[in-house]
Amino acid sequence: MRSGGSGGDGEAVSEEAGGRRDGDGAAAGARAPAGSAGAGAGATTLPCARLTARQAIAAVADTYSEAAVPDGPGTAPGAPSAPDGPLGWHGYDDARARARERTGEDESVVTALATIGGREVVVLSFEFRYLGGSLGERTGDRLEAAHTHAREHGLPVVSLIATGGSRMQEGMRALTQLQRVARQSALNRAAGLPQLAVLRDPTTGGGWATLGAAADVILALPGAQVGFAGSRVRPLGADPAAYTAEGQLAAGHIDAVVPPDRLRATLQRWLQLLGTPTESDVATTEPAVPPEALGPPELPETGWGAVVRARASGRPRAEAYLCAYFDEREEISGDRCGGVDPGIRCGFGRRQGRTIAFAAQCGTATRPAGFRTAARLVRLADRLGIPVLTLVDTPGAANDAAAERAGAGAAIADTFAALATARVPVTSLLIGEGGSGGALALSAPDRLWATPDSYFSVIAPELAAAILKRDETQIHKTADQLRIRPQDLLDLGVIRGIVPPA
């Protein structure tokens, strides 16, 4: 019988299932990457070193105290416990006893109340040396109690994950803990409480598919093994890079890979940005003030002149506006559907002591992944009661075959819907090209401003001339007819104003 690793459905089994243990007692099937070190005496803390649950908490927290162990179905005082668990798995009690002796823990997760950067949070930290960090009934009890405490006290949840998945020796009773965890996560999400995850090594099976992938912000340590399938159940020949933190980042499933020496500061910034908003009612949330223009103040004389200025290579782009507007910021990445668009920047920033979410186009054709990332950002900000700023700058939505296969239409429709249904105010500033629906999807319906070096058009003047069967000499005239200059947009009631220069 195999020990460690993951079962055929991607759920990890305990390393105590009858086979070998690796040097630090971790699940044999969830191997550490090259350079990883154990947590024993003399171990060196390298990227993705397997810290104990308490070491992981201490590495990011200012202070912490362990939460009380709940009286749940698996831990009720005085309640009789079936020998060797619900399945009567021979040797399970002995395996747990050895895990307790080896780790000093009586379960695979430690829950604590902690402060990180002065912010009080609930922390969930997995002990991988305890049966591979696997989830059983008592693990579910602790995770449920921790989420409940977070809701009752309005606290964010930070999960420090290192698990192979569900505990084989408890069978389906263990697997159903994922439903409990998923429900608790959903309840905290509905309560408007931030959830952050740190993917340690390994994060596989149900731990990844619940606490990890469901978090609002997902950070990972370099080289961490991350994936639903553990190393022992993957198809032969599967690309190993797909099951790493770096591979998940490239595929749009996590937000950042953070070196251990930067993790504490990164979590502090995220908690500062996403912590309980000052506004208790989203209906009274003040909108973000539109940024000042960074380009020349003069308005264009002609429609084509507006196009030329907006397309100029030296024109201020999203990065310049974000740097000028925010005191500090952190970004999310990816659409959680397998895509990343480097042509859009999304995240949260701090301006004059206030958090504002942003989605900024960078002047390229926006791809489906970019629209989905922006929609994800808007919905997260809306749930947390944080106002949104969008910077509009694109020649239009990507229209190549790959974009169509990736669902360009559906992605644009979802972005329209996210902005249309947001309860928090969305402020938009046109900072360059406003190319048709690809630009309009990120434009607030009633709160759009423009810079003097921008234009907005139902279609590019060149394409309009082609559709009208006009030759190239009539493109400039067509641009004038479309009335795309900032002053035209103001006259037409499309924008609320032209922002002045800084």
Tab-separated table of N, CA and C in Angstrom, residues 411-483:
chain	number	residue	atom	x	y	z
A	411	ALA	N	-16.126	37.656	-21.504
A	411	ALA	CA	-15.298	38.384	-20.543
A	411	ALA	C	-15.669	39.861	-20.514
A	412	ILE	N	-15.905	40.443	-21.681
A	412	ILE	CA	-16.312	41.851	-21.739
A	412	ILE	C	-17.684	42.026	-21.094
A	413	ALA	N	-18.600	41.110	-21.392
A	413	ALA	CA	-19.939	41.186	-20.807
A	413	ALA	C	-19.874	41.125	-19.281
A	414	ASP	N	-18.998	40.278	-18.755
A	414	ASP	CA	-18.878	40.142	-17.309
A	414	ASP	C	-18.306	41.411	-16.687
A	415	THR	N	-17.407	42.076	-17.394
A	415	THR	CA	-16.849	43.328	-16.877
A	415	THR	C	-17.902	44.423	-16.859
A	416	PHE	N	-18.688	44.513	-17.928
A	416	PHE	CA	-19.814	45.453	-17.928
A	416	PHE	C	-20.710	45.197	-16.717
A	417	ALA	N	-21.009	43.911	-16.479
A	417	ALA	CA	-21.920	43.554	-15.386
A	417	ALA	C	-21.315	43.907	-14.029
A	418	ALA	N	-20.018	43.682	-13.866
A	418	ALA	CA	-19.373	43.977	-12.586
A	418	ALA	C	-19.468	45.466	-12.260
A	419	LEU	N	-19.208	46.314	-13.241
A	419	LEU	CA	-19.293	47.757	-13.003
A	419	LEU	C	-20.738	48.209	-12.818
A	420	ALA	N	-21.641	47.591	-13.582
A	420	ALA	CA	-23.039	48.023	-13.524
A	420	ALA	C	-23.691	47.675	-12.193
A	421	THR	N	-23.236	46.614	-11.559
A	421	THR	CA	-23.874	46.163	-10.319
A	421	THR	C	-23.085	46.529	-9.067
A	422	ALA	N	-21.939	47.169	-9.221
A	422	ALA	CA	-21.135	47.536	-8.053
A	422	ALA	C	-21.912	48.498	-7.154
A	423	ARG	N	-21.909	48.208	-5.865
A	423	ARG	CA	-22.565	49.098	-4.907
A	423	ARG	C	-21.655	50.250	-4.514
A	424	VAL	N	-20.351	50.011	-4.548
A	424	VAL	CA	-19.406	51.083	-4.233
A	424	VAL	C	-19.240	51.969	-5.459
A	425	PRO	N	-18.881	53.232	-5.264
A	425	PRO	CA	-18.699	54.116	-6.418
A	425	PRO	C	-17.468	53.740	-7.236
A	426	VAL	N	-17.609	53.814	-8.538
A	426	VAL	CA	-16.513	53.572	-9.469
A	426	VAL	C	-16.221	54.872	-10.196
A	427	THR	N	-14.985	55.313	-10.135
A	427	THR	CA	-14.530	56.510	-10.835
A	427	THR	C	-13.634	56.078	-11.988
A	428	SER	N	-13.831	56.660	-13.168
A	428	SER	CA	-13.026	56.294	-14.329
A	428	SER	C	-12.387	57.523	-14.948
A	429	LEU	N	-11.149	57.339	-15.403
A	429	LEU	CA	-10.444	58.413	-16.100
A	429	LEU	C	-9.894	57.872	-17.402
A	430	LEU	N	-10.273	58.487	-18.496
A	430	LEU	CA	-9.740	58.164	-19.818
A	430	LEU	C	-8.396	58.862	-19.951
A	431	ILE	N	-7.308	58.086	-20.020
A	431	ILE	CA	-5.969	58.692	-20.035
A	431	ILE	C	-5.276	58.562	-21.388
A	432	GLY	N	-5.935	57.959	-22.362
A	432	GLY	CA	-5.306	57.777	-23.672
A	432	GLY	C	-6.325	57.375	-24.696
A	433	GLU	N	-6.135	56.193	-25.259
A	433	GLU	CA	-7.076	55.717	-26.276
A	433	GLU	C	-8.314	55.112	-25.629
A	434	GLY	N	-9.449	55.466	-26.174
A	434	GLY	CA	-10.708	54.858	-25.769
A	434	GLY	C	-11.276	54.125	-26.971
A	435	GLY	N	-10.865	52.876	-27.105
A	435	GLY	CA	-11.232	52.110	-28.286
A	435	GLY	C	-12.482	51.276	-28.101
A	436	SER	N	-13.616	51.810	-28.425
A	436	SER	CA	-14.868	51.072	-28.531
A	436	SER	C	-15.238	50.351	-27.235
A	437	GLY	N	-15.885	49.178	-27.371
A	437	GLY	CA	-16.393	48.458	-26.209
A	437	GLY	C	-15.303	47.977	-25.275
A	438	GLY	N	-14.127	47.739	-25.802
A	438	GLY	CA	-13.032	47.303	-24.946
A	438	GLY	C	-12.645	48.353	-23.931
A	439	ALA	N	-12.845	49.625	-24.271
A	439	ALA	CA	-12.586	50.718	-23.333
A	439	ALA	C	-13.822	51.017	-22.501
A	440	LEU	N	-14.979	50.943	-23.118
A	440	LEU	CA	-16.211	51.270	-22.406
A	440	LEU	C	-16.479	50.294	-21.273
A	441	ALA	N	-16.045	49.047	-21.418
A	441	ALA	CA	-16.300	48.043	-20.383
A	441	ALA	C	-15.687	48.433	-19.050
A	442	LEU	N	-14.603	49.206	-19.054
A	442	LEU	CA	-13.964	49.650	-17.821
A	442	LEU	C	-14.308	51.088	-17.476
A	443	SER	N	-15.299	51.650	-18.121
A	443	SER	CA	-15.692	53.041	-17.875
A	443	SER	C	-16.949	53.081	-17.019
A	444	ALA	N	-16.887	53.823	-15.925
A	444	ALA	CA	-18.055	53.963	-15.060
A	444	ALA	C	-19.174	54.653	-15.840
A	445	PRO	N	-20.382	54.117	-15.786
A	445	PRO	CA	-21.478	54.683	-16.579
A	445	PRO	C	-21.778	56.144	-16.295
A	446	ASP	N	-21.554	56.600	-15.059
A	446	ASP	CA	-21.943	57.971	-14.700
A	446	ASP	C	-20.818	58.765	-14.053
A	447	ARG	N	-19.591	58.232	-14.118
A	447	ARG	CA	-18.497	58.932	-13.436
A	447	ARG	C	-17.214	58.776	-14.237
A	448	LEU	N	-17.238	59.268	-15.480
A	448	LEU	CA	-16.097	59.168	-16.385
A	448	LEU	C	-15.539	60.552	-16.675
A	449	TRP	N	-14.244	60.711	-16.476
A	449	TRP	CA	-13.528	61.936	-16.829
A	449	TRP	C	-12.519	61.611	-17.927
A	450	ALA	N	-11.910	62.651	-18.489
A	450	ALA	CA	-10.923	62.457	-19.552
A	450	ALA	C	-9.779	63.438	-19.374
A	451	THR	N	-8.602	63.033	-19.827
A	451	THR	CA	-7.450	63.936	-19.857
A	451	THR	C	-7.429	64.652	-21.206
A	452	PRO	N	-6.713	65.778	-21.325
A	452	PRO	CA	-6.671	66.502	-22.598
A	452	PRO	C	-6.038	65.692	-23.733
A	453	ASP	N	-5.194	64.706	-23.417
A	453	ASP	CA	-4.528	63.942	-24.474
A	453	ASP	C	-5.166	62.575	-24.675
A	454	SER	N	-6.496	62.559	-24.696
A	454	SER	CA	-7.221	61.308	-24.859
A	454	SER	C	-8.296	61.446	-25.926
A	455	TYR	N	-8.847	60.331	-26.312
A	455	TYR	CA	-10.025	60.338	-27.198
A	455	TYR	C	-10.838	59.084	-26.908
A	456	PHE	N	-12.122	59.121	-27.258
A	456	PHE	CA	-12.999	57.957	-27.111
A	456	PHE	C	-13.821	57.853	-28.384
A	457	SER	N	-13.862	56.656	-28.958
A	457	SER	CA	-14.560	56.507	-30.232
A	457	SER	C	-15.303	55.186	-30.303
A	458	VAL	N	-16.423	55.213	-30.965
A	458	VAL	CA	-17.190	53.992	-31.183
A	458	VAL	C	-16.397	52.992	-32.015
A	459	ILE	N	-15.457	53.500	-32.814
A	459	ILE	CA	-14.607	52.662	-33.635
A	459	ILE	C	-13.399	53.494	-34.050
A	460	ALA	N	-12.295	52.863	-34.295
A	460	ALA	CA	-11.107	53.596	-34.741
A	460	ALA	C	-11.408	54.309	-36.059
A	461	PRO	N	-10.937	55.543	-36.224
A	461	PRO	CA	-11.237	56.290	-37.452
A	461	PRO	C	-10.844	55.537	-38.722
A	462	GLU	N	-9.715	54.835	-38.695
A	462	GLU	CA	-9.290	54.074	-39.878
A	462	GLU	C	-10.302	52.987	-40.232
A	463	LEU	N	-10.804	52.310	-39.208
A	463	LEU	CA	-11.767	51.237	-39.455
A	463	LEU	C	-13.111	51.806	-39.899
A	464	ALA	N	-13.485	52.946	-39.317
A	464	ALA	CA	-14.730	53.583	-39.738
A	464	ALA	C	-14.671	53.969	-41.209
A	465	ALA	N	-13.528	54.526	-41.627
A	465	ALA	CA	-13.373	54.903	-43.037
A	465	ALA	C	-13.441	53.677	-43.934
A	466	ALA	N	-12.827	52.580	-43.493
A	466	ALA	CA	-12.858	51.363	-44.300
A	466	ALA	C	-14.272	50.826	-44.439
A	467	ILE	N	-15.029	50.836	-43.351
A	467	ILE	CA	-16.405	50.344	-43.407
A	467	ILE	C	-17.251	51.208	-44.329
A	468	LEU	N	-16.983	52.510	-44.302
A	468	LEU	CA	-17.735	53.431	-45.160
A	468	LEU	C	-17.188	53.490	-46.588
A	469	LYS	N	-16.182	52.652	-46.846
A	469	LYS	CA	-15.556	52.573	-48.175
A	469	LYS	C	-14.942	53.907	-48.584
A	470	ARG	N	-14.323	54.555	-47.613
A	470	ARG	CA	-13.610	55.792	-47.889
A	470	ARG	C	-12.129	55.485	-48.027
A	471	ASP	N	-11.421	56.260	-48.822
A	471	ASP	CA	-9.985	56.015	-48.968
A	471	ASP	C	-9.229	56.685	-47.820
A	472	GLU	N	-7.910	56.465	-47.797
A	472	GLU	CA	-7.103	56.940	-46.682
A	472	GLU	C	-7.121	58.454	-46.521
A	473	THR	N	-7.359	59.173	-47.595
A	473	THR	CA	-7.359	60.642	-47.507
A	473	THR	C	-8.530	61.181	-46.701
A	474	GLN	N	-9.515	60.315	-46.438
A	474	GLN	CA	-10.708	60.772	-45.726
A	474	GLN	C	-10.712	60.344	-44.247
A	475	ILE	N	-9.619	59.726	-43.813
A	475	ILE	CA	-9.567	59.275	-42.417
A	475	ILE	C	-9.648	60.457	-41.456
A	476	HIS	N	-8.928	61.540	-41.769
A	476	HIS	CA	-8.942	62.701	-40.879
A	476	HIS	C	-10.336	63.304	-40.783
A	477	LYS	N	-11.019	63.372	-41.894
A	477	LYS	CA	-12.383	63.894	-41.900
A	477	LYS	C	-13.303	62.995	-41.082
A	478	THR	N	-13.119	61.694	-41.235
A	478	THR	CA	-13.929	60.736	-40.478
A	478	THR	C	-13.726	60.921	-38.982
A	479	ALA	N	-12.463	61.144	-38.582
A	479	ALA	CA	-12.173	61.355	-37.162
A	479	ALA	C	-12.912	62.576	-36.632
A	480	ASP	N	-12.980	63.625	-37.433
A	480	ASP	CA	-13.724	64.816	-37.005
A	480	ASP	C	-15.217	64.515	-36.887
A	481	GLN	N	-15.729	63.755	-37.844
A	481	GLN	CA	-17.160	63.448	-37.840
A	481	GLN	C	-17.567	62.606	-36.629
A	482	LEU	N	-16.655	61.765	-36.161
A	482	LEU	CA	-16.962	60.892	-35.029
A	482	LEU	C	-17.042	61.663	-33.710
A	483	ARG	N	-16.488	62.876	-33.680
A	483	ARG	CA	-16.515	63.735	-32.488
A	483	ARG	C	-15.925	63.003	-31.281
